[in-house]
Amino acid sequence: MRVTSGASDRLRTDRWVRLDGTTNTRDLGGLPTVDGGTTVPGRVLRSDNLQTLSEADVRRLVDEVRLREVVDLRTTAEVLLEGRGPLRALPGVTHRHFTLLPERGHHTDVFAVEEAELPELPADWAESILPRQVAEGDQAEPPAVRSYLGYLAHRPENVIAALRALAAPPDGATVVHCAAGKDRTGVVVAFALAVAGVPHEEIVADYALTAEVIDDLVAKLAASPTYAEDMVRRDVASHTPRAETMQRVLGLLDERHGGPQGWLTAHGFGPEEQAALRARLRS
């Protein structure tokens, strides 16, 4: 990967949104594009779990950042175990849920914050929180690459649905998140940035930026019973994002589909919708 410096580094560093209740929130604005432009701040943010936002965090996100939409990539089991979270009580913030992992039981992708009654937690929820997937033919790839390709193989409709949500501008900002804001969020964000014209090396750099906060991120997740076992059974290094992981995923998309845009077109997210997403991030 080409190492960038100067203004580009400052833009990446300045994109952090420091909150009491998250450790991995940053704005997708300020990234350079292949045509000499930059992505626009205040449109789309990426984050880890929003369940522990403080009252001050909520005020800042709603009043200053003008957050109006949350795109949640976690499983239904995760949402139920972690609770609704403070943003779910606000009528002015819309929540959309698109899991990128297979879920057991009949409750899959239909959870909505507007529901009066939440579905019951499946009896086998423990097997469905953070399953590791392997797409057919990709067994030889490194574990993280296999997982990311698994999202595309097993839940392509939800990758597309998440991007459609990002492309439809609310009157304010959208945040896309999962538990850590690293893997599931990283894949959806990579597609969004590619559509916006951000070059691969900058997409990789954005993905790897989570390494700067990985110690605090792992500690936060380890404090939750939902994620504690997954955090403690592996060391911090195994959770740290590696640039070569996203490089490999983007490289495989180039080889197999002519790039992220080609994969999207093949799965029903064609030029018109890509143009809408590009406009959301660029103008």
Tab-separated table of N, CA, C and O in Angstrom, residues 133-247:
chain	number	residue	atom	x	y	z
A	133	GLN	N	-17.830	-17.298	8.930
A	133	GLN	CA	-18.333	-17.815	7.670
A	133	GLN	C	-17.175	-18.068	6.710
A	133	GLN	O	-16.164	-17.398	6.773
A	134	VAL	N	-17.391	-18.997	5.799
A	134	VAL	CA	-16.434	-19.232	4.731
A	134	VAL	C	-17.211	-19.380	3.434
A	134	VAL	O	-18.058	-20.270	3.309
A	135	ALA	N	-16.973	-18.494	2.494
A	135	ALA	CA	-17.615	-18.612	1.195
A	135	ALA	C	-16.997	-19.781	0.438
A	135	ALA	O	-15.798	-20.053	0.553
A	136	GLU	N	-17.813	-20.473	-0.323
A	136	GLU	CA	-17.324	-21.623	-1.068
A	136	GLU	C	-16.197	-21.215	-2.016
A	136	GLU	O	-16.308	-20.237	-2.747
A	137	GLY	N	-15.092	-21.936	-1.971
A	137	GLY	CA	-13.958	-21.636	-2.830
A	137	GLY	C	-12.940	-20.702	-2.224
A	137	GLY	O	-11.887	-20.466	-2.818
A	138	ASP	N	-13.225	-20.174	-1.022
A	138	ASP	CA	-12.316	-19.217	-0.401
A	138	ASP	C	-11.642	-19.759	0.853
A	138	ASP	O	-11.092	-19.002	1.645
A	139	GLN	N	-11.653	-21.078	1.019
A	139	GLN	CA	-11.097	-21.666	2.240
A	139	GLN	C	-9.619	-21.388	2.412
A	139	GLN	O	-9.111	-21.418	3.532
A	140	ALA	N	-8.908	-21.129	1.319
A	140	ALA	CA	-7.467	-20.907	1.409
A	140	ALA	C	-7.109	-19.479	1.814
A	140	ALA	O	-5.941	-19.185	2.083
A	141	GLU	N	-8.081	-18.598	1.860
A	141	GLU	CA	-7.812	-17.212	2.210
A	141	GLU	C	-7.597	-17.065	3.715
A	141	GLU	O	-8.047	-17.906	4.503
A	142	PRO	N	-6.919	-15.994	4.168
A	142	PRO	CA	-6.773	-15.741	5.607
A	142	PRO	C	-8.136	-15.618	6.283
A	142	PRO	O	-9.137	-15.275	5.626
A	143	PRO	N	-8.223	-15.873	7.582
A	143	PRO	CA	-9.525	-15.912	8.269
A	143	PRO	C	-10.379	-14.666	8.080
A	143	PRO	O	-11.575	-14.765	7.799
A	144	ALA	N	-9.800	-13.477	8.257
A	144	ALA	CA	-10.598	-12.263	8.128
A	144	ALA	C	-11.104	-12.086	6.698
A	144	ALA	O	-12.256	-11.695	6.478
A	145	VAL	N	-10.258	-12.392	5.727
A	145	VAL	CA	-10.679	-12.290	4.331
A	145	VAL	C	-11.826	-13.252	4.065
A	145	VAL	O	-12.818	-12.903	3.406
A	146	ARG	N	-11.724	-14.476	4.592
A	146	ARG	CA	-12.810	-15.443	4.433
A	146	ARG	C	-14.112	-14.908	5.018
A	146	ARG	O	-15.178	-15.043	4.414
A	147	SER	N	-14.036	-14.301	6.193
A	147	SER	CA	-15.248	-13.766	6.817
A	147	SER	C	-15.862	-12.669	5.965
A	147	SER	O	-17.077	-12.634	5.754
A	148	TYR	N	-15.032	-11.763	5.466
A	148	TYR	CA	-15.554	-10.640	4.689
A	148	TYR	C	-16.170	-11.119	3.379
A	148	TYR	O	-17.226	-10.645	2.970
A	149	LEU	N	-15.523	-12.072	2.752
A	149	LEU	CA	-16.100	-12.647	1.535
A	149	LEU	C	-17.383	-13.407	1.857
A	149	LEU	O	-18.295	-13.483	1.034
A	150	GLY	N	-17.451	-13.941	3.072
A	150	GLY	CA	-18.666	-14.623	3.508
A	150	GLY	C	-19.853	-13.685	3.586
A	150	GLY	O	-20.977	-14.068	3.253
A	151	TYR	N	-19.625	-12.444	4.044
A	151	TYR	CA	-20.734	-11.481	4.059
A	151	TYR	C	-21.303	-11.324	2.650
A	151	TYR	O	-22.523	-11.263	2.460
A	152	LEU	N	-20.401	-11.227	1.686
A	152	LEU	CA	-20.818	-10.987	0.301
A	152	LEU	C	-21.493	-12.218	-0.301
A	152	LEU	O	-22.400	-12.095	-1.118
A	153	ALA	N	-21.039	-13.392	0.115
A	153	ALA	CA	-21.605	-14.620	-0.443
A	153	ALA	C	-22.949	-14.971	0.182
A	153	ALA	O	-23.856	-15.429	-0.502
A	154	HIS	N	-23.072	-14.747	1.509
A	154	HIS	CA	-24.250	-15.220	2.220
A	154	HIS	C	-25.305	-14.144	2.457
A	154	HIS	O	-26.481	-14.467	2.614
A	155	ARG	N	-24.913	-12.885	2.522
A	155	ARG	CA	-25.882	-11.827	2.769
A	155	ARG	C	-25.735	-10.671	1.781
A	155	ARG	O	-25.746	-9.494	2.175
A	156	PRO	N	-25.606	-10.947	0.490
A	156	PRO	CA	-25.426	-9.844	-0.463
A	156	PRO	C	-26.595	-8.872	-0.460
A	156	PRO	O	-26.417	-7.673	-0.658
A	157	GLU	N	-27.804	-9.397	-0.219
A	157	GLU	CA	-28.974	-8.527	-0.234
A	157	GLU	C	-28.919	-7.476	0.882
A	157	GLU	O	-29.421	-6.356	0.726
A	158	ASN	N	-28.266	-7.825	1.986
A	158	ASN	CA	-28.179	-6.873	3.089
A	158	ASN	C	-27.017	-5.901	2.924
A	158	ASN	O	-27.074	-4.773	3.429
A	159	VAL	N	-25.956	-6.323	2.251
A	159	VAL	CA	-24.915	-5.361	1.868
A	159	VAL	C	-25.531	-4.292	0.984
A	159	VAL	O	-25.336	-3.087	1.188
A	160	ILE	N	-26.318	-4.732	0.009
A	160	ILE	CA	-26.981	-3.799	-0.905
A	160	ILE	C	-27.973	-2.926	-0.152
A	160	ILE	O	-28.041	-1.705	-0.359
A	161	ALA	N	-28.768	-3.521	0.737
A	161	ALA	CA	-29.767	-2.754	1.488
A	161	ALA	C	-29.111	-1.682	2.349
A	161	ALA	O	-29.622	-0.557	2.458
A	162	ALA	N	-27.979	-2.010	2.964
A	162	ALA	CA	-27.277	-1.023	3.782
A	162	ALA	C	-26.790	0.136	2.925
A	162	ALA	O	-26.894	1.310	3.316
A	163	LEU	N	-26.268	-0.165	1.744
A	163	LEU	CA	-25.789	0.885	0.854
A	163	LEU	C	-26.944	1.727	0.325
A	163	LEU	O	-26.806	2.950	0.155
A	164	ARG	N	-28.092	1.103	0.088
A	164	ARG	CA	-29.266	1.880	-0.335
A	164	ARG	C	-29.685	2.854	0.767
A	164	ARG	O	-30.091	3.986	0.484
A	165	ALA	N	-29.590	2.415	2.010
A	165	ALA	CA	-29.919	3.304	3.118
A	165	ALA	C	-28.947	4.483	3.169
A	165	ALA	O	-29.352	5.626	3.402
A	166	LEU	N	-27.669	4.218	2.929
A	166	LEU	CA	-26.682	5.298	2.936
A	166	LEU	C	-26.894	6.249	1.764
A	166	LEU	O	-26.591	7.439	1.865
A	167	ALA	N	-27.423	5.732	0.663
A	167	ALA	CA	-27.595	6.557	-0.540
A	167	ALA	C	-28.817	7.455	-0.465
A	167	ALA	O	-28.901	8.447	-1.193
A	168	ALA	N	-29.780	7.114	0.386
A	168	ALA	CA	-31.007	7.904	0.494
A	168	ALA	C	-30.829	8.946	1.584
A	168	ALA	O	-30.899	8.620	2.765
A	169	PRO	N	-30.561	10.186	1.222
A	169	PRO	CA	-30.180	11.182	2.228
A	169	PRO	C	-31.326	11.586	3.144
A	169	PRO	O	-32.366	12.039	2.676
A	170	PRO	N	-31.167	11.398	4.460
A	170	PRO	CA	-32.100	11.990	5.400
A	170	PRO	C	-31.752	13.470	5.553
A	170	PRO	O	-30.792	13.955	4.941
A	171	ASP	N	-32.493	14.189	6.349
A	171	ASP	CA	-32.173	15.594	6.597
A	171	ASP	C	-31.113	15.673	7.680
A	171	ASP	O	-31.353	16.131	8.803
A	172	GLY	N	-29.936	15.167	7.359
A	172	GLY	CA	-28.866	15.127	8.347
A	172	GLY	C	-27.919	13.985	8.054
A	172	GLY	O	-27.816	13.519	6.922
A	173	ALA	N	-27.239	13.503	9.088
A	173	ALA	CA	-26.193	12.499	8.926
A	173	ALA	C	-26.716	11.094	9.220
A	173	ALA	O	-27.714	10.904	9.913
A	174	THR	N	-25.990	10.116	8.673
A	174	THR	CA	-26.251	8.691	8.914
A	174	THR	C	-25.009	8.079	9.535
A	174	THR	O	-23.887	8.393	9.130
A	175	VAL	N	-25.200	7.192	10.500
A	175	VAL	CA	-24.079	6.426	11.038
A	175	VAL	C	-24.333	4.958	10.755
A	175	VAL	O	-25.441	4.455	10.938
A	176	VAL	N	-23.318	4.259	10.251
A	176	VAL	CA	-23.381	2.820	10.029
A	176	VAL	C	-22.464	2.168	11.053
A	176	VAL	O	-21.341	2.614	11.270
A	177	HIS	N	-22.954	1.111	11.707
A	177	HIS	CA	-22.152	0.511	12.777
A	177	HIS	C	-22.460	-0.964	12.926
A	177	HIS	O	-23.481	-1.477	12.451
A	178	CYS	N	-21.550	-1.657	13.610
A	178	CYS	CA	-21.763	-3.027	14.065
A	178	CYS	C	-21.330	-3.071	15.520
A	178	CYS	O	-21.620	-2.136	16.269
A	179	ALA	N	-20.659	-4.116	15.963
A	179	ALA	CA	-20.208	-4.165	17.347
A	179	ALA	C	-18.913	-3.387	17.536
A	179	ALA	O	-18.811	-2.506	18.399
A	180	ALA	N	-17.910	-3.689	16.721
A	180	ALA	CA	-16.612	-3.024	16.824
A	180	ALA	C	-16.446	-1.897	15.818
A	180	ALA	O	-15.541	-1.078	15.953
A	181	GLY	N	-17.280	-1.868	14.794
A	181	GLY	CA	-17.110	-0.869	13.741
A	181	GLY	C	-15.916	-1.167	12.857
A	181	GLY	O	-15.382	-0.265	12.208
A	182	LYS	N	-15.526	-2.430	12.809
A	182	LYS	CA	-14.292	-2.811	12.112
A	182	LYS	C	-14.539	-3.741	10.931
A	182	LYS	O	-14.076	-3.459	9.826
A	183	ASP	N	-15.264	-4.828	11.143
A	183	ASP	CA	-15.390	-5.870	10.130
A	183	ASP	C	-16.612	-5.667	9.236
A	183	ASP	O	-16.483	-5.337	8.060
A	184	ARG	N	-17.802	-5.864	9.796
A	184	ARG	CA	-19.012	-5.683	9.004
A	184	ARG	C	-19.130	-4.243	8.507
A	184	ARG	O	-19.398	-3.998	7.331
A	185	THR	N	-18.901	-3.309	9.416
A	185	THR	CA	-18.912	-1.896	9.021
A	185	THR	C	-17.823	-1.624	8.003
A	185	THR	O	-18.037	-0.880	7.037
A	186	GLY	N	-16.662	-2.221	8.189
A	186	GLY	CA	-15.541	-1.987	7.282
A	186	GLY	C	-15.844	-2.409	5.856
A	186	GLY	O	-15.435	-1.735	4.909
A	187	VAL	N	-16.575	-3.503	5.686
A	187	VAL	CA	-16.904	-3.975	4.344
A	187	VAL	C	-17.910	-3.044	3.682
A	187	VAL	O	-17.741	-2.635	2.522
A	188	VAL	N	-18.978	-2.681	4.389
A	188	VAL	CA	-19.975	-1.772	3.814
A	188	VAL	C	-19.347	-0.422	3.486
A	188	VAL	O	-19.577	0.152	2.417
A	189	VAL	N	-18.518	0.090	4.381
A	189	VAL	CA	-17.856	1.373	4.149
A	189	VAL	C	-16.911	1.297	2.954
A	189	VAL	O	-16.824	2.241	2.160
A	190	ALA	N	-16.211	0.179	2.807
A	190	ALA	CA	-15.300	0.027	1.669
A	190	ALA	C	-16.049	0.160	0.352
A	190	ALA	O	-15.587	0.828	-0.585
A	191	PHE	N	-17.211	-0.470	0.252
A	191	PHE	CA	-18.022	-0.344	-0.958
A	191	PHE	C	-18.482	1.096	-1.163
A	191	PHE	O	-18.431	1.630	-2.273
A	192	ALA	N	-18.951	1.733	-0.093
A	192	ALA	CA	-19.432	3.111	-0.210
A	192	ALA	C	-18.327	4.044	-0.676
A	192	ALA	O	-18.533	4.891	-1.560
A	193	LEU	N	-17.150	3.902	-0.109
A	193	LEU	CA	-16.036	4.775	-0.483
A	193	LEU	C	-15.574	4.496	-1.908
A	193	LEU	O	-15.218	5.423	-2.648
A	194	ALA	N	-15.585	3.226	-2.307
A	194	ALA	CA	-15.207	2.903	-3.687
A	194	ALA	C	-16.165	3.561	-4.672
A	194	ALA	O	-15.744	4.127	-5.693
A	195	VAL	N	-17.451	3.514	-4.378
A	195	VAL	CA	-18.443	4.153	-5.243
A	195	VAL	C	-18.220	5.664	-5.287
A	195	VAL	O	-18.413	6.302	-6.334
A	196	ALA	N	-17.795	6.233	-4.174
A	196	ALA	CA	-17.546	7.675	-4.113
A	196	ALA	C	-16.284	8.090	-4.854
A	196	ALA	O	-16.028	9.288	-5.014
A	197	GLY	N	-15.496	7.120	-5.306
A	197	GLY	CA	-14.279	7.442	-6.040
A	197	GLY	C	-13.035	7.532	-5.181
A	197	GLY	O	-12.001	8.031	-5.633
A	198	VAL	N	-13.118	7.038	-3.946
A	198	VAL	CA	-11.934	7.011	-3.077
A	198	VAL	C	-11.031	5.870	-3.541
A	198	VAL	O	-11.500	4.749	-3.725
A	199	PRO	N	-9.749	6.126	-3.768
A	199	PRO	CA	-8.864	5.056	-4.265
A	199	PRO	C	-8.652	3.959	-3.237
A	199	PRO	O	-8.814	4.164	-2.032
A	200	HIS	N	-8.287	2.794	-3.739
A	200	HIS	CA	-8.134	1.625	-2.872
A	200	HIS	C	-7.205	1.884	-1.693
A	200	HIS	O	-7.486	1.454	-0.571
A	201	GLU	N	-6.091	2.576	-1.932
A	201	GLU	CA	-5.138	2.747	-0.828
A	201	GLU	C	-5.724	3.578	0.307
A	201	GLU	O	-5.382	3.377	1.476
A	202	GLU	N	-6.620	4.502	-0.008
A	202	GLU	CA	-7.255	5.306	1.030
A	202	GLU	C	-8.350	4.521	1.745
A	202	GLU	O	-8.584	4.712	2.941
A	203	ILE	N	-9.027	3.639	1.013
A	203	ILE	CA	-10.008	2.755	1.644
A	203	ILE	C	-9.308	1.836	2.633
A	203	ILE	O	-9.773	1.610	3.752
A	204	VAL	N	-8.173	1.304	2.226
A	204	VAL	CA	-7.384	0.433	3.100
A	204	VAL	C	-6.911	1.209	4.327
A	204	VAL	O	-6.976	0.705	5.461
A	205	ALA	N	-6.446	2.435	4.128
A	205	ALA	CA	-5.974	3.245	5.254
A	205	ALA	C	-7.100	3.542	6.229
A	205	ALA	O	-6.901	3.531	7.458
A	206	ASP	N	-8.297	3.821	5.708
A	206	ASP	CA	-9.437	4.068	6.589
A	206	ASP	C	-9.768	2.817	7.391
A	206	ASP	O	-10.009	2.884	8.599
A	207	TYR	N	-9.773	1.676	6.748
A	207	TYR	CA	-10.031	0.411	7.434
A	207	TYR	C	-9.009	0.177	8.546
A	207	TYR	O	-9.368	-0.176	9.680
A	208	ALA	N	-7.738	0.395	8.238
A	208	ALA	CA	-6.672	0.112	9.204
A	208	ALA	C	-6.626	1.116	10.338
A	208	ALA	O	-5.983	0.862	11.362
A	209	LEU	N	-7.294	2.246	10.211
A	209	LEU	CA	-7.254	3.290	11.233
A	209	LEU	C	-7.812	2.805	12.566
A	209	LEU	O	-7.438	3.314	13.623
A	210	THR	N	-8.671	1.803	12.540
A	210	THR	CA	-9.207	1.242	13.779
A	210	THR	C	-8.102	0.710	14.683
A	210	THR	O	-8.274	0.634	15.901
A	211	ALA	N	-6.952	0.347	14.111
A	211	ALA	CA	-5.838	-0.155	14.925
A	211	ALA	C	-5.395	0.862	15.974
A	211	ALA	O	-4.872	0.486	17.030
A	212	GLU	N	-5.618	2.147	15.710
A	212	GLU	CA	-5.220	3.185	16.662
A	212	GLU	C	-6.001	3.100	17.969
A	212	GLU	O	-5.533	3.587	19.001
A	213	VAL	N	-7.196	2.511	17.938
A	213	VAL	CA	-8.034	2.476	19.137
A	213	VAL	C	-8.357	1.040	19.559
A	213	VAL	O	-9.259	0.823	20.363
A	214	ILE	N	-7.597	0.065	19.046
A	214	ILE	CA	-7.990	-1.324	19.244
A	214	ILE	C	-7.944	-1.746	20.709
A	214	ILE	O	-8.795	-2.537	21.167
A	215	ASP	N	-7.005	-1.246	21.492
A	215	ASP	CA	-6.946	-1.629	22.909
A	215	ASP	C	-8.211	-1.198	23.643
A	215	ASP	O	-8.822	-1.984	24.379
A	216	ASP	N	-8.607	0.060	23.462
A	216	ASP	CA	-9.821	0.552	24.113
A	216	ASP	C	-11.059	-0.146	23.567
A	216	ASP	O	-12.013	-0.409	24.307
A	217	LEU	N	-11.039	-0.450	22.291
A	217	LEU	CA	-12.192	-1.104	21.672
A	217	LEU	C	-12.393	-2.504	22.225
A	217	LEU	O	-13.516	-2.900	22.580
A	218	VAL	N	-11.326	-3.270	22.316
A	218	VAL	CA	-11.415	-4.625	22.864
A	218	VAL	C	-11.847	-4.579	24.317
A	218	VAL	O	-12.683	-5.378	24.767
A	219	ALA	N	-11.310	-3.610	25.084
A	219	ALA	CA	-11.696	-3.482	26.493
A	219	ALA	C	-13.181	-3.166	26.627
A	219	ALA	O	-13.871	-3.699	27.507
A	220	LYS	N	-13.693	-2.309	25.761
A	220	LYS	CA	-15.119	-1.972	25.802
A	220	LYS	C	-15.977	-3.188	25.525
A	220	LYS	O	-16.943	-3.471	26.242
A	221	LEU	N	-15.648	-3.935	24.478
A	221	LEU	CA	-16.444	-5.107	24.132
A	221	LEU	C	-16.316	-6.211	25.179
A	221	LEU	O	-17.274	-6.928	25.457
A	222	ALA	N	-15.135	-6.336	25.773
A	222	ALA	CA	-14.920	-7.355	26.801
A	222	ALA	C	-15.747	-7.082	28.046
A	222	ALA	O	-16.032	-8.005	28.825
A	223	ALA	N	-16.136	-5.829	28.248
A	223	ALA	CA	-16.959	-5.475	29.406
A	223	ALA	C	-18.419	-5.850	29.219
A	223	ALA	O	-19.207	-5.785	30.164
A	224	SER	N	-18.796	-6.242	28.014
A	224	SER	CA	-20.174	-6.646	27.734
A	224	SER	C	-20.275	-8.168	27.715
A	224	SER	O	-19.505	-8.826	27.020
A	225	PRO	N	-21.215	-8.750	28.446
A	225	PRO	CA	-21.370	-10.213	28.413
A	225	PRO	C	-21.627	-10.748	27.010
A	225	PRO	O	-21.289	-11.896	26.710
A	226	THR	N	-22.194	-9.927	26.148
A	226	THR	CA	-22.479	-10.362	24.783
A	226	THR	C	-21.211	-10.727	24.027
A	226	THR	O	-21.178	-11.690	23.265
A	227	TYR	N	-20.154	-9.951	24.241
A	227	TYR	CA	-18.936	-10.107	23.437
A	227	TYR	C	-17.722	-10.574	24.245
A	227	TYR	O	-16.665	-10.813	23.665
A	228	ALA	N	-17.864	-10.694	25.553
A	228	ALA	CA	-16.696	-10.944	26.407
A	228	ALA	C	-15.931	-12.194	25.999
A	228	ALA	O	-14.700	-12.177	25.880
A	229	GLU	N	-16.645	-13.304	25.764
A	229	GLU	CA	-15.951	-14.554	25.450
A	229	GLU	C	-15.139	-14.428	24.172
A	229	GLU	O	-13.999	-14.884	24.093
A	230	ASP	N	-15.719	-13.791	23.162
A	230	ASP	CA	-15.012	-13.647	21.897
A	230	ASP	C	-13.784	-12.765	22.049
A	230	ASP	O	-12.778	-12.956	21.370
A	231	MET	N	-13.847	-11.794	22.961
A	231	MET	CA	-12.721	-10.884	23.163
A	231	MET	C	-11.583	-11.542	23.932
A	231	MET	O	-10.415	-11.367	23.600
A	232	VAL	N	-11.912	-12.299	24.979
A	232	VAL	CA	-10.861	-12.802	25.866
A	232	VAL	C	-10.189	-14.068	25.361
A	232	VAL	O	-9.081	-14.392	25.775
A	233	ARG	N	-10.841	-14.804	24.467
A	233	ARG	CA	-10.228	-16.053	24.033
A	233	ARG	C	-9.166	-15.836	22.959
A	233	ARG	O	-8.454	-16.767	22.585
A	234	ARG	N	-9.058	-14.611	22.453
A	234	ARG	CA	-8.006	-14.275	21.492
A	234	ARG	C	-7.315	-13.003	21.949
A	234	ARG	O	-7.919	-12.159	22.592
A	235	ASP	N	-6.027	-12.862	21.629
A	235	ASP	CA	-5.313	-11.673	22.069
A	235	ASP	C	-5.665	-10.477	21.198
A	235	ASP	O	-6.293	-10.603	20.144
A	236	VAL	N	-5.231	-9.298	21.671
A	236	VAL	CA	-5.586	-8.057	20.988
A	236	VAL	C	-5.070	-8.054	19.551
A	236	VAL	O	-5.736	-7.560	18.634
A	237	ALA	N	-3.898	-8.631	19.333
A	237	ALA	CA	-3.317	-8.623	17.992
A	237	ALA	C	-4.233	-9.307	16.980
A	237	ALA	O	-4.324	-8.885	15.825
A	238	SER	N	-4.946	-10.332	17.410
A	238	SER	CA	-5.814	-11.048	16.488
A	238	SER	C	-7.054	-10.232	16.120
A	238	SER	O	-7.706	-10.502	15.110
A	239	HIS	N	-7.387	-9.245	16.942
A	239	HIS	CA	-8.529	-8.372	16.640
A	239	HIS	C	-8.116	-7.139	15.839
A	239	HIS	O	-8.969	-6.428	15.312
A	240	THR	N	-6.820	-6.875	15.781
A	240	THR	CA	-6.331	-5.653	15.140
A	240	THR	C	-6.451	-5.749	13.623
A	240	THR	O	-5.991	-6.722	13.019
A	241	PRO	N	-7.080	-4.752	12.986
A	241	PRO	CA	-7.210	-4.805	11.527
A	241	PRO	C	-5.866	-4.684	10.838
A	241	PRO	O	-5.020	-3.887	11.249
A	242	ARG	N	-5.675	-5.473	9.807
A	242	ARG	CA	-4.437	-5.443	9.037
A	242	ARG	C	-4.737	-4.903	7.647
A	242	ARG	O	-5.696	-5.332	6.999
A	243	ALA	N	-3.890	-3.999	7.198
A	243	ALA	CA	-4.107	-3.390	5.887
A	243	ALA	C	-4.216	-4.440	4.795
A	243	ALA	O	-5.036	-4.322	3.875
A	244	GLU	N	-3.415	-5.506	4.900
A	244	GLU	CA	-3.407	-6.506	3.842
A	244	GLU	C	-4.745	-7.243	3.718
A	244	GLU	O	-5.068	-7.784	2.660
A	245	THR	N	-5.530	-7.257	4.805
A	245	THR	CA	-6.846	-7.897	4.731
A	245	THR	C	-7.744	-7.171	3.747
A	245	THR	O	-8.315	-7.769	2.827
A	246	MET	N	-7.881	-5.861	3.927
A	246	MET	CA	-8.741	-5.099	3.021
A	246	MET	C	-8.121	-5.003	1.635
A	246	MET	O	-8.844	-5.008	0.621
A	247	GLN	N	-6.796	-4.949	1.563
A	247	GLN	CA	-6.144	-4.974	0.249
A	247	GLN	C	-6.535	-6.233	-0.518
A	247	GLN	O	-6.831	-6.188	-1.721
